[in-house]
Amino acid sequence: MLPSRGAPFMSRFPERPQMQKKQIVGRAVTTAVVVLLGMHLTGCGEKKSSENSAPSSTSASSSPTTSSTPSTSTTSKPSIEPGTIPGTGRFQVGVDIQPGTYVSETDPGTMCYAARLTAKDSPDPLITNHVTKGRTVVTIQKTDAFFETRDCATWKKR
Protein backbone atom coordinates (compact mmCIF):
# COMPACT_ATOMS: atom_id res chain seq x y z
CA MET A 1 0.00 0.00 0.00
CA LEU A 2 1.42 3.37 -0.99
CA PRO A 3 1.25 6.32 1.36
CA SER A 4 -1.44 8.79 0.54
CA ARG A 5 -0.61 12.29 -0.51
CA GLY A 6 0.19 14.49 2.41
CA ALA A 7 0.94 11.56 4.72
CA PRO A 8 4.55 11.35 5.87
CA PHE A 9 6.60 8.66 4.10
CA MET A 10 7.47 5.79 6.42
CA SER A 11 10.42 3.52 5.75
CA ARG A 12 9.90 -0.22 5.71
CA PHE A 13 12.83 -0.57 8.07
CA PRO A 14 12.62 0.57 11.67
CA GLU A 15 14.77 3.53 12.57
CA ARG A 16 18.06 2.48 14.17
CA PRO A 17 18.48 3.92 17.64
CA GLN A 18 21.42 6.26 17.99
CA MET A 19 24.41 5.03 19.95
CA GLN A 20 24.70 6.34 23.44
CA LYS A 21 27.75 8.39 24.36
CA LYS A 22 28.88 5.63 26.76
CA GLN A 23 28.85 3.08 23.94
CA ILE A 24 30.93 5.32 21.67
CA VAL A 25 33.51 6.00 24.37
CA GLY A 26 33.59 2.31 25.34
CA ARG A 27 34.22 1.21 21.77
CA ALA A 28 36.94 3.84 21.30
CA VAL A 29 38.72 2.76 24.48
CA THR A 30 38.44 -0.93 23.53
CA THR A 31 39.86 -0.22 20.07
CA ALA A 32 42.77 1.75 21.54
CA VAL A 33 43.57 -1.05 24.01
CA VAL A 34 43.53 -3.69 21.25
CA VAL A 35 45.81 -1.58 19.03
CA LEU A 36 48.29 -0.91 21.85
CA LEU A 37 48.30 -4.58 22.87
CA GLY A 38 48.98 -5.59 19.27
CA MET A 39 51.83 -3.09 19.03
CA HIS A 40 53.30 -4.38 22.28
CA LEU A 41 53.14 -8.02 21.20
CA THR A 42 54.66 -7.36 17.77
CA GLY A 43 57.31 -4.95 19.04
CA CYS A 44 56.09 -1.98 16.98
CA GLY A 45 56.87 1.44 18.30
CA GLU A 46 59.51 0.43 20.81
CA LYS A 47 62.88 2.11 20.84
CA LYS A 48 66.00 0.00 20.97
CA SER A 49 69.12 1.00 22.84
CA SER A 50 72.33 1.16 20.85
CA GLU A 51 73.69 -2.04 22.40
CA ASN A 52 70.58 -4.03 21.47
CA SER A 53 70.04 -2.61 18.00
CA ALA A 54 70.61 -4.52 14.80
CA PRO A 55 73.78 -3.87 12.80
CA SER A 56 73.73 -0.55 11.02
CA SER A 57 75.40 0.76 7.91
CA THR A 58 78.32 3.13 8.50
CA SER A 59 80.72 5.03 6.31
CA ALA A 60 84.18 3.55 5.87
CA SER A 61 85.80 6.97 6.16
CA SER A 62 84.70 9.42 8.83
CA SER A 63 87.19 12.22 8.07
CA PRO A 64 87.74 14.05 4.79
CA THR A 65 90.52 12.63 2.64
CA THR A 66 92.39 13.88 -0.39
CA SER A 67 92.25 10.51 -2.12
CA SER A 68 90.68 10.35 -5.56
CA THR A 69 88.81 7.14 -4.72
CA PRO A 70 85.23 7.57 -3.53
CA SER A 71 84.35 6.41 -0.04
CA THR A 72 82.23 3.29 0.21
CA SER A 73 79.68 2.15 2.75
CA THR A 74 80.18 -1.10 4.57
CA THR A 75 77.96 -2.99 6.94
CA SER A 76 79.60 -3.45 10.30
CA LYS A 77 78.72 -6.59 12.22
CA PRO A 78 79.15 -6.68 15.96
CA SER A 79 82.01 -8.91 17.00
CA ILE A 80 80.52 -12.21 18.09
CA GLU A 81 82.39 -14.41 20.52
CA PRO A 82 82.55 -18.04 19.36
CA GLY A 83 79.73 -20.08 20.87
CA THR A 84 77.51 -17.05 21.55
CA ILE A 85 74.82 -15.08 19.73
CA PRO A 86 73.84 -11.53 20.76
CA GLY A 87 70.27 -11.17 22.09
CA THR A 88 69.06 -8.94 19.25
CA GLY A 89 69.80 -9.18 15.54
CA ARG A 90 69.58 -11.29 12.38
CA PHE A 91 72.52 -13.63 11.85
CA GLN A 92 73.49 -15.76 8.86
CA VAL A 93 74.04 -19.41 9.76
CA GLY A 94 77.51 -20.62 8.78
CA VAL A 95 78.79 -17.04 8.38
CA ASP A 96 77.89 -15.04 11.51
CA ILE A 97 76.96 -17.99 13.73
CA GLN A 98 77.38 -21.77 13.71
CA PRO A 99 74.61 -24.38 13.86
CA GLY A 100 73.94 -26.01 17.21
CA THR A 101 71.80 -25.83 20.34
CA TYR A 102 71.80 -22.49 22.15
CA VAL A 103 70.32 -21.37 25.48
CA SER A 104 69.21 -17.85 26.45
CA GLU A 105 68.59 -17.08 30.12
CA THR A 106 66.32 -14.06 29.57
CA ASP A 107 64.79 -12.20 32.53
CA PRO A 108 61.38 -13.76 33.31
CA GLY A 109 59.74 -10.33 32.92
CA THR A 110 61.04 -9.84 29.36
CA MET A 111 59.52 -11.28 26.19
CA CYS A 112 62.21 -13.00 24.07
CA TYR A 113 61.58 -13.58 20.33
CA ALA A 114 63.53 -16.15 18.31
CA ALA A 115 63.03 -17.35 14.72
CA ARG A 116 64.77 -19.81 12.42
CA LEU A 117 64.55 -18.65 8.80
CA THR A 118 65.20 -19.96 5.30
CA ALA A 119 66.67 -17.83 2.51
CA LYS A 120 65.53 -14.21 2.76
CA ASP A 121 64.17 -14.18 -0.81
CA SER A 122 61.82 -17.08 -0.04
CA PRO A 123 58.08 -16.24 -0.16
CA ASP A 124 57.69 -17.71 3.34
CA PRO A 125 61.10 -17.68 5.05
CA LEU A 126 59.82 -18.72 8.49
CA ILE A 127 60.80 -22.23 9.62
CA THR A 128 59.73 -21.76 13.23
CA ASN A 129 59.46 -18.94 15.76
CA HIS A 130 58.38 -18.39 19.33
CA VAL A 131 58.03 -15.76 22.02
CA THR A 132 59.03 -16.85 25.51
CA LYS A 133 59.92 -15.57 28.95
CA GLY A 134 62.81 -16.92 30.99
CA ARG A 135 65.02 -19.79 29.81
CA THR A 136 64.76 -20.54 26.08
CA VAL A 137 66.45 -23.31 24.11
CA VAL A 138 66.73 -23.31 20.31
CA THR A 139 68.48 -25.72 17.95
CA ILE A 140 69.76 -24.03 14.79
CA GLN A 141 70.16 -26.50 11.93
CA LYS A 142 72.92 -26.30 9.31
CA THR A 143 70.11 -26.10 6.71
CA ASP A 144 68.78 -22.85 8.28
CA ALA A 145 69.80 -19.68 6.45
CA PHE A 146 69.26 -17.13 9.23
CA PHE A 147 68.51 -16.88 12.94
CA GLU A 148 66.66 -13.79 14.18
CA THR A 149 66.39 -12.84 17.84
CA ARG A 150 64.94 -9.82 19.68
CA ASP A 151 65.09 -8.74 23.31
CA CYS A 152 66.74 -11.97 24.52
CA ALA A 153 69.77 -12.44 26.74
CA THR A 154 72.96 -13.54 24.97
CA TRP A 155 72.57 -17.03 23.53
CA LYS A 156 75.23 -19.54 24.67
CA LYS A 157 76.04 -22.77 22.84
CA ARG A 158 75.52 -25.98 24.82
PDB file of C-alpha atoms in Angstrom:
ATOM      1  CA  MET A   1       0.000   0.000   0.000  1.00  0.00           C
ATOM      2  CA  LEU A   2       1.423   3.374  -0.991  1.00  0.00           C
ATOM      3  CA  PRO A   3       1.248   6.318   1.355  1.00  0.00           C
ATOM      4  CA  SER A   4      -1.443   8.789   0.541  1.00  0.00           C
ATOM      5  CA  ARG A   5      -0.609  12.289  -0.510  1.00  0.00           C
ATOM      6  CA  GLY A   6       0.189  14.487   2.413  1.00  0.00           C
ATOM      7  CA  ALA A   7       0.938  11.563   4.720  1.00  0.00           C
ATOM      8  CA  PRO A   8       4.553  11.345   5.873  1.00  0.00           C
ATOM      9  CA  PHE A   9       6.598   8.663   4.099  1.00  0.00           C
ATOM     10  CA  MET A  10       7.473   5.793   6.422  1.00  0.00           C
ATOM     11  CA  SER A  11      10.423   3.522   5.745  1.00  0.00           C
ATOM     12  CA  ARG A  12       9.901  -0.220   5.710  1.00  0.00           C
ATOM     13  CA  PHE A  13      12.829  -0.574   8.074  1.00  0.00           C
ATOM     14  CA  PRO A  14      12.622   0.566  11.668  1.00  0.00           C
ATOM     15  CA  GLU A  15      14.769   3.525  12.572  1.00  0.00           C
ATOM     16  CA  ARG A  16      18.065   2.476  14.165  1.00  0.00           C
ATOM     17  CA  PRO A  17      18.476   3.917  17.644  1.00  0.00           C
ATOM     18  CA  GLN A  18      21.419   6.259  17.991  1.00  0.00           C
ATOM     19  CA  MET A  19      24.413   5.025  19.951  1.00  0.00           C
ATOM     20  CA  GLN A  20      24.699   6.337  23.439  1.00  0.00           C
ATOM     21  CA  LYS A  21      27.747   8.391  24.361  1.00  0.00           C
ATOM     22  CA  LYS A  22      28.879   5.626  26.763  1.00  0.00           C
ATOM     23  CA  GLN A  23      28.855   3.079  23.937  1.00  0.00           C
ATOM     24  CA  ILE A  24      30.927   5.324  21.668  1.00  0.00           C
ATOM     25  CA  VAL A  25      33.513   6.004  24.370  1.00  0.00           C
ATOM     26  CA  GLY A  26      33.590   2.314  25.336  1.00  0.00           C
ATOM     27  CA  ARG A  27      34.221   1.208  21.771  1.00  0.00           C
ATOM     28  CA  ALA A  28      36.937   3.843  21.299  1.00  0.00           C
ATOM     29  CA  VAL A  29      38.718   2.755  24.481  1.00  0.00           C
ATOM     30  CA  THR A  30      38.438  -0.931  23.526  1.00  0.00           C
ATOM     31  CA  THR A  31      39.863  -0.223  20.068  1.00  0.00           C
ATOM     32  CA  ALA A  32      42.767   1.748  21.545  1.00  0.00           C
ATOM     33  CA  VAL A  33      43.569  -1.051  24.010  1.00  0.00           C
ATOM     34  CA  VAL A  34      43.526  -3.688  21.248  1.00  0.00           C
ATOM     35  CA  VAL A  35      45.815  -1.579  19.025  1.00  0.00           C
ATOM     36  CA  LEU A  36      48.286  -0.914  21.854  1.00  0.00           C
ATOM     37  CA  LEU A  37      48.299  -4.580  22.873  1.00  0.00           C
ATOM     38  CA  GLY A  38      48.977  -5.592  19.274  1.00  0.00           C
ATOM     39  CA  MET A  39      51.831  -3.090  19.029  1.00  0.00           C
ATOM     40  CA  HIS A  40      53.304  -4.379  22.284  1.00  0.00           C
ATOM     41  CA  LEU A  41      53.141  -8.019  21.199  1.00  0.00           C
ATOM     42  CA  THR A  42      54.663  -7.356  17.775  1.00  0.00           C
ATOM     43  CA  GLY A  43      57.312  -4.946  19.041  1.00  0.00           C
ATOM     44  CA  CYS A  44      56.087  -1.980  16.978  1.00  0.00           C
ATOM     45  CA  GLY A  45      56.868   1.441  18.303  1.00  0.00           C
ATOM     46  CA  GLU A  46      59.512   0.429  20.809  1.00  0.00           C
ATOM     47  CA  LYS A  47      62.877   2.113  20.843  1.00  0.00           C
ATOM     48  CA  LYS A  48      65.996   0.004  20.974  1.00  0.00           C
ATOM     49  CA  SER A  49      69.120   1.002  22.837  1.00  0.00           C
ATOM     50  CA  SER A  50      72.332   1.164  20.850  1.00  0.00           C
ATOM     51  CA  GLU A  51      73.690  -2.043  22.402  1.00  0.00           C
ATOM     52  CA  ASN A  52      70.576  -4.033  21.471  1.00  0.00           C
ATOM     53  CA  SER A  53      70.040  -2.613  18.005  1.00  0.00           C
ATOM     54  CA  ALA A  54      70.613  -4.523  14.801  1.00  0.00           C
ATOM     55  CA  PRO A  55      73.783  -3.871  12.803  1.00  0.00           C
ATOM     56  CA  SER A  56      73.733  -0.553  11.018  1.00  0.00           C
ATOM     57  CA  SER A  57      75.400   0.765   7.913  1.00  0.00           C
ATOM     58  CA  THR A  58      78.323   3.130   8.500  1.00  0.00           C
ATOM     59  CA  SER A  59      80.717   5.033   6.310  1.00  0.00           C
ATOM     60  CA  ALA A  60      84.175   3.554   5.866  1.00  0.00           C
ATOM     61  CA  SER A  61      85.799   6.974   6.160  1.00  0.00           C
ATOM     62  CA  SER A  62      84.703   9.425   8.827  1.00  0.00           C
ATOM     63  CA  SER A  63      87.189  12.224   8.074  1.00  0.00           C
ATOM     64  CA  PRO A  64      87.736  14.050   4.793  1.00  0.00           C
ATOM     65  CA  THR A  65      90.516  12.629   2.641  1.00  0.00           C
ATOM     66  CA  THR A  66      92.393  13.876  -0.392  1.00  0.00           C
ATOM     67  CA  SER A  67      92.248  10.507  -2.116  1.00  0.00           C
ATOM     68  CA  SER A  68      90.681  10.348  -5.563  1.00  0.00           C
ATOM     69  CA  THR A  69      88.815   7.136  -4.724  1.00  0.00           C
ATOM     70  CA  PRO A  70      85.233   7.569  -3.529  1.00  0.00           C
ATOM     71  CA  SER A  71      84.351   6.409  -0.041  1.00  0.00           C
ATOM     72  CA  THR A  72      82.228   3.291   0.209  1.00  0.00           C
ATOM     73  CA  SER A  73      79.684   2.150   2.749  1.00  0.00           C
ATOM     74  CA  THR A  74      80.185  -1.101   4.574  1.00  0.00           C
ATOM     75  CA  THR A  75      77.957  -2.991   6.939  1.00  0.00           C
ATOM     76  CA  SER A  76      79.597  -3.449  10.300  1.00  0.00           C
ATOM     77  CA  LYS A  77      78.715  -6.585  12.225  1.00  0.00           C
ATOM     78  CA  PRO A  78      79.151  -6.679  15.964  1.00  0.00           C
ATOM     79  CA  SER A  79      82.010  -8.914  17.000  1.00  0.00           C
ATOM     80  CA  ILE A  80      80.519 -12.208  18.087  1.00  0.00           C
ATOM     81  CA  GLU A  81      82.387 -14.407  20.523  1.00  0.00           C
ATOM     82  CA  PRO A  82      82.555 -18.036  19.363  1.00  0.00           C
ATOM     83  CA  GLY A  83      79.728 -20.077  20.871  1.00  0.00           C
ATOM     84  CA  THR A  84      77.506 -17.051  21.548  1.00  0.00           C
ATOM     85  CA  ILE A  85      74.822 -15.080  19.733  1.00  0.00           C
ATOM     86  CA  PRO A  86      73.839 -11.526  20.761  1.00  0.00           C
ATOM     87  CA  GLY A  87      70.274 -11.174  22.093  1.00  0.00           C
ATOM     88  CA  THR A  88      69.060  -8.942  19.252  1.00  0.00           C
ATOM     89  CA  GLY A  89      69.797  -9.176  15.538  1.00  0.00           C
ATOM     90  CA  ARG A  90      69.584 -11.290  12.383  1.00  0.00           C
ATOM     91  CA  PHE A  91      72.515 -13.631  11.853  1.00  0.00           C
ATOM     92  CA  GLN A  92      73.487 -15.762   8.863  1.00  0.00           C
ATOM     93  CA  VAL A  93      74.042 -19.406   9.761  1.00  0.00           C
ATOM     94  CA  GLY A  94      77.508 -20.622   8.782  1.00  0.00           C
ATOM     95  CA  VAL A  95      78.794 -17.042   8.377  1.00  0.00           C
ATOM     96  CA  ASP A  96      77.889 -15.040  11.509  1.00  0.00           C
ATOM     97  CA  ILE A  97      76.957 -17.991  13.730  1.00  0.00           C
ATOM     98  CA  GLN A  98      77.380 -21.765  13.708  1.00  0.00           C
ATOM     99  CA  PRO A  99      74.608 -24.381  13.860  1.00  0.00           C
ATOM    100  CA  GLY A 100      73.938 -26.008  17.213  1.00  0.00           C
ATOM    101  CA  THR A 101      71.799 -25.835  20.337  1.00  0.00           C
ATOM    102  CA  TYR A 102      71.801 -22.493  22.149  1.00  0.00           C
ATOM    103  CA  VAL A 103      70.318 -21.370  25.476  1.00  0.00           C
ATOM    104  CA  SER A 104      69.214 -17.851  26.448  1.00  0.00           C
ATOM    105  CA  GLU A 105      68.590 -17.075  30.123  1.00  0.00           C
ATOM    106  CA  THR A 106      66.322 -14.057  29.573  1.00  0.00           C
ATOM    107  CA  ASP A 107      64.790 -12.199  32.525  1.00  0.00           C
ATOM    108  CA  PRO A 108      61.376 -13.757  33.308  1.00  0.00           C
ATOM    109  CA  GLY A 109      59.736 -10.329  32.920  1.00  0.00           C
ATOM    110  CA  THR A 110      61.042  -9.842  29.363  1.00  0.00           C
ATOM    111  CA  MET A 111      59.519 -11.278  26.190  1.00  0.00           C
ATOM    112  CA  CYS A 112      62.213 -12.999  24.074  1.00  0.00           C
ATOM    113  CA  TYR A 113      61.584 -13.580  20.334  1.00  0.00           C
ATOM    114  CA  ALA A 114      63.531 -16.148  18.313  1.00  0.00           C
ATOM    115  CA  ALA A 115      63.031 -17.350  14.725  1.00  0.00           C
ATOM    116  CA  ARG A 116      64.767 -19.808  12.420  1.00  0.00           C
ATOM    117  CA  LEU A 117      64.552 -18.650   8.801  1.00  0.00           C
ATOM    118  CA  THR A 118      65.198 -19.958   5.297  1.00  0.00           C
ATOM    119  CA  ALA A 119      66.667 -17.831   2.510  1.00  0.00           C
ATOM    120  CA  LYS A 120      65.527 -14.208   2.755  1.00  0.00           C
ATOM    121  CA  ASP A 121      64.166 -14.182  -0.812  1.00  0.00           C
ATOM    122  CA  SER A 122      61.816 -17.078  -0.041  1.00  0.00           C
ATOM    123  CA  PRO A 123      58.079 -16.236  -0.157  1.00  0.00           C
ATOM    124  CA  ASP A 124      57.688 -17.712   3.341  1.00  0.00           C
ATOM    125  CA  PRO A 125      61.100 -17.683   5.050  1.00  0.00           C
ATOM    126  CA  LEU A 126      59.824 -18.725   8.492  1.00  0.00           C
ATOM    127  CA  ILE A 127      60.804 -22.225   9.620  1.00  0.00           C
ATOM    128  CA  THR A 128      59.725 -21.757  13.233  1.00  0.00           C
ATOM    129  CA  ASN A 129      59.456 -18.942  15.756  1.00  0.00           C
ATOM    130  CA  HIS A 130      58.381 -18.390  19.330  1.00  0.00           C
ATOM    131  CA  VAL A 131      58.034 -15.761  22.024  1.00  0.00           C
ATOM    132  CA  THR A 132      59.027 -16.852  25.507  1.00  0.00           C
ATOM    133  CA  LYS A 133      59.924 -15.572  28.948  1.00  0.00           C
ATOM    134  CA  GLY A 134      62.813 -16.925  30.992  1.00  0.00           C
ATOM    135  CA  ARG A 135      65.021 -19.789  29.807  1.00  0.00           C
ATOM    136  CA  THR A 136      64.762 -20.537  26.077  1.00  0.00           C
ATOM    137  CA  VAL A 137      66.453 -23.314  24.111  1.00  0.00           C
ATOM    138  CA  VAL A 138      66.731 -23.312  20.307  1.00  0.00           C
ATOM    139  CA  THR A 139      68.476 -25.718  17.950  1.00  0.00           C
ATOM    140  CA  ILE A 140      69.761 -24.034  14.791  1.00  0.00           C
ATOM    141  CA  GLN A 141      70.164 -26.502  11.931  1.00  0.00           C
ATOM    142  CA  LYS A 142      72.915 -26.298   9.308  1.00  0.00           C
ATOM    143  CA  THR A 143      70.110 -26.097   6.707  1.00  0.00           C
ATOM    144  CA  ASP A 144      68.780 -22.850   8.281  1.00  0.00           C
ATOM    145  CA  ALA A 145      69.804 -19.682   6.450  1.00  0.00           C
ATOM    146  CA  PHE A 146      69.260 -17.126   9.232  1.00  0.00           C
ATOM    147  CA  PHE A 147      68.514 -16.879  12.944  1.00  0.00           C
ATOM    148  CA  GLU A 148      66.659 -13.794  14.185  1.00  0.00           C
ATOM    149  CA  THR A 149      66.391 -12.841  17.839  1.00  0.00           C
ATOM    150  CA  ARG A 150      64.945  -9.820  19.682  1.00  0.00           C
ATOM    151  CA  ASP A 151      65.089  -8.737  23.313  1.00  0.00           C
ATOM    152  CA  CYS A 152      66.737 -11.966  24.520  1.00  0.00           C
ATOM    153  CA  ALA A 153      69.766 -12.440  26.739  1.00  0.00           C
ATOM    154  CA  THR A 154      72.956 -13.544  24.970  1.00  0.00           C
ATOM    155  CA  TRP A 155      72.573 -17.032  23.530  1.00  0.00           C
ATOM    156  CA  LYS A 156      75.232 -19.541  24.668  1.00  0.00           C
ATOM    157  CA  LYS A 157      76.038 -22.765  22.840  1.00  0.00           C
ATOM    158  CA  ARG A 158      75.522 -25.981  24.818  1.00  0.00           C
TER     159      ARG A 158
END
